PDB file of C-alpha atoms in Angstrom:
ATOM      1  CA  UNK Z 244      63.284 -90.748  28.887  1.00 92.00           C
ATOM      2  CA  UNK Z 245      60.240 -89.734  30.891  1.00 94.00           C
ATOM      3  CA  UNK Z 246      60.368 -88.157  34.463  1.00 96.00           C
ATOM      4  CA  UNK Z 247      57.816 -86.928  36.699  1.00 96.00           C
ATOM      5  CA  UNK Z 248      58.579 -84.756  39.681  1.00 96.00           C
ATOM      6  CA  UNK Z 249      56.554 -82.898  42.124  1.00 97.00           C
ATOM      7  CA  UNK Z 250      57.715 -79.832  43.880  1.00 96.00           C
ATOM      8  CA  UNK Z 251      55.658 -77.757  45.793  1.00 95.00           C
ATOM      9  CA  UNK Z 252      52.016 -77.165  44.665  1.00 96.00           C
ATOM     10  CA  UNK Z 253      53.195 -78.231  41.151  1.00 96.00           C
ATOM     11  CA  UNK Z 254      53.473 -81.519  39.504  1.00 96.00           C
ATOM     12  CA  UNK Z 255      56.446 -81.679  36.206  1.00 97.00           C
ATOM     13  CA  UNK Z 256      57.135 -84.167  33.629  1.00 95.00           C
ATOM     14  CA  UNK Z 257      60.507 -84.176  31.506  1.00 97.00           C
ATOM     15  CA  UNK Z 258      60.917 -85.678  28.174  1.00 95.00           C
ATOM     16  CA  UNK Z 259      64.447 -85.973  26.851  1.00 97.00           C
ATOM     17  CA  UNK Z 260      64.884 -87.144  23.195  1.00 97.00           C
ATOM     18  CA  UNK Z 261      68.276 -89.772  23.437  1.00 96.00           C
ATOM     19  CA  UNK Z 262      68.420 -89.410  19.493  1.00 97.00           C
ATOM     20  CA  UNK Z 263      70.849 -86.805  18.581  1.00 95.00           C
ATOM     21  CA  UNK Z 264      69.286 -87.602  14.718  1.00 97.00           C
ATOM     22  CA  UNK Z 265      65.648 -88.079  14.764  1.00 98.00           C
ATOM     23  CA  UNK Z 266      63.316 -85.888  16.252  1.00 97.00           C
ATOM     24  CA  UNK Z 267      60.886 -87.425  18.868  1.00 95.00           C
ATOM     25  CA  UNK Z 268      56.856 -87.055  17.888  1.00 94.00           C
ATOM     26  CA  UNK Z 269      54.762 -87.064  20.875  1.00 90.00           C
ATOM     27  CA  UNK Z 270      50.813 -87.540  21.192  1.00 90.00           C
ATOM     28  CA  UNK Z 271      50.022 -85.879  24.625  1.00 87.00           C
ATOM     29  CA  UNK Z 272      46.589 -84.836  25.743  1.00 86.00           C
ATOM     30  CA  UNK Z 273      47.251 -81.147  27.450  1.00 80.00           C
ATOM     31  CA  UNK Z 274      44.592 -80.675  30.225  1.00 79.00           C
ATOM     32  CA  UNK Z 275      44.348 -76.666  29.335  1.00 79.00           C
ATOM     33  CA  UNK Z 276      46.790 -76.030  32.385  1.00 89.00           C
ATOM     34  CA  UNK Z 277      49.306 -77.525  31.384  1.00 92.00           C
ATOM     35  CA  UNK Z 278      52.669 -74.942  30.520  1.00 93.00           C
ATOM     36  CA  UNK Z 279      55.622 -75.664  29.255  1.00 93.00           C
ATOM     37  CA  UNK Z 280      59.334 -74.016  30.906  1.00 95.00           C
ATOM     38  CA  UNK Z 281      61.287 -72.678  28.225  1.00 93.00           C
ATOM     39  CA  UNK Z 282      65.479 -72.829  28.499  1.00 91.00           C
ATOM     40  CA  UNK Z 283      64.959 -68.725  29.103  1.00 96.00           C
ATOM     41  CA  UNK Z 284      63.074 -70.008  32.214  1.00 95.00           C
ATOM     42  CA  UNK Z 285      59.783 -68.599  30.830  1.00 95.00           C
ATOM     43  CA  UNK Z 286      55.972 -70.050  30.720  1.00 95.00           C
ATOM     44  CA  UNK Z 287      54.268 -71.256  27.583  1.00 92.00           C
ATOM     45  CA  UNK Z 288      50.669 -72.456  27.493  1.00 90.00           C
ATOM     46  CA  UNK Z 289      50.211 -75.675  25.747  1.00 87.00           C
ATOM     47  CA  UNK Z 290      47.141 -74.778  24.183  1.00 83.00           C
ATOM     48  CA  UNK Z 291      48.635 -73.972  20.706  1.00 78.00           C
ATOM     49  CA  UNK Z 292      50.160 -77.259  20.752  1.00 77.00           C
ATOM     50  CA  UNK Z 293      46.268 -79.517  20.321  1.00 78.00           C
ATOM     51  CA  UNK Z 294      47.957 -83.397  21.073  1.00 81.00           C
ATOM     52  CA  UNK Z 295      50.881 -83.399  18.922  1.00 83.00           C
ATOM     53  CA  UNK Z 296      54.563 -81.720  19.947  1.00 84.00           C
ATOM     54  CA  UNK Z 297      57.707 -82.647  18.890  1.00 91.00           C
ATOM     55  CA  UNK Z 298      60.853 -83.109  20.536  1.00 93.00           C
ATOM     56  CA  UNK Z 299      63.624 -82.126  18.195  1.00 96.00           C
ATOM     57  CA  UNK Z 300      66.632 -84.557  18.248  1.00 97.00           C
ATOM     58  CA  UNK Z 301      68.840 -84.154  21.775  1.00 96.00           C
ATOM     59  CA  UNK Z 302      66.580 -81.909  23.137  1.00 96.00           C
ATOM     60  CA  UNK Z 303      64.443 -82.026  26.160  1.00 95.00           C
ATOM     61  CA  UNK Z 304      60.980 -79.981  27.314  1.00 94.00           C
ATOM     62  CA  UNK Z 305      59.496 -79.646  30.885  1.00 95.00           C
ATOM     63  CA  UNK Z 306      55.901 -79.529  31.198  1.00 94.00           C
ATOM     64  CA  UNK Z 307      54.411 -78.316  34.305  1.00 95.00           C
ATOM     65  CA  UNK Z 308      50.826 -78.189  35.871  1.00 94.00           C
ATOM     66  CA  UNK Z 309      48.872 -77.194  39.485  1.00 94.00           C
ATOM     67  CA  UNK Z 310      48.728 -80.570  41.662  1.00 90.00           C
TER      68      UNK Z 310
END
């Protein structure tokens, strides 16, 4: 499941894995502004991340960038 929202001067995207078994392997090209939210509610740059990140099983992961 893929999501975009925008809210306020940021655009999001949410990715939720369905599987509760099989992790989800995701190709995404990170623009170098790109963060990801952590569940603690804290900011993560995406640049360690190059184009692969993977969504373990039943989990979910909100990326978030300037509009």
């Amino acid at each position: 499941v893929v999501s975009f929202i925008e809210n306020g001067a940021y655009q999001y995207v949410v990715i939720v894995n369905r599987s509760f078994q099989n992790p989800l392997d995701l190709h995404i090209s990170f623009n170098g502004q790109t963060e990801i939210i952590r569940k603690d509610g804290s900011l993560q740059n995406t640049d360690k991340y190059g184009s692969r990140f993977r969504l373990e099983a039943g989990n979910a992961e909100i990326f978030r960038w300037k509009k």
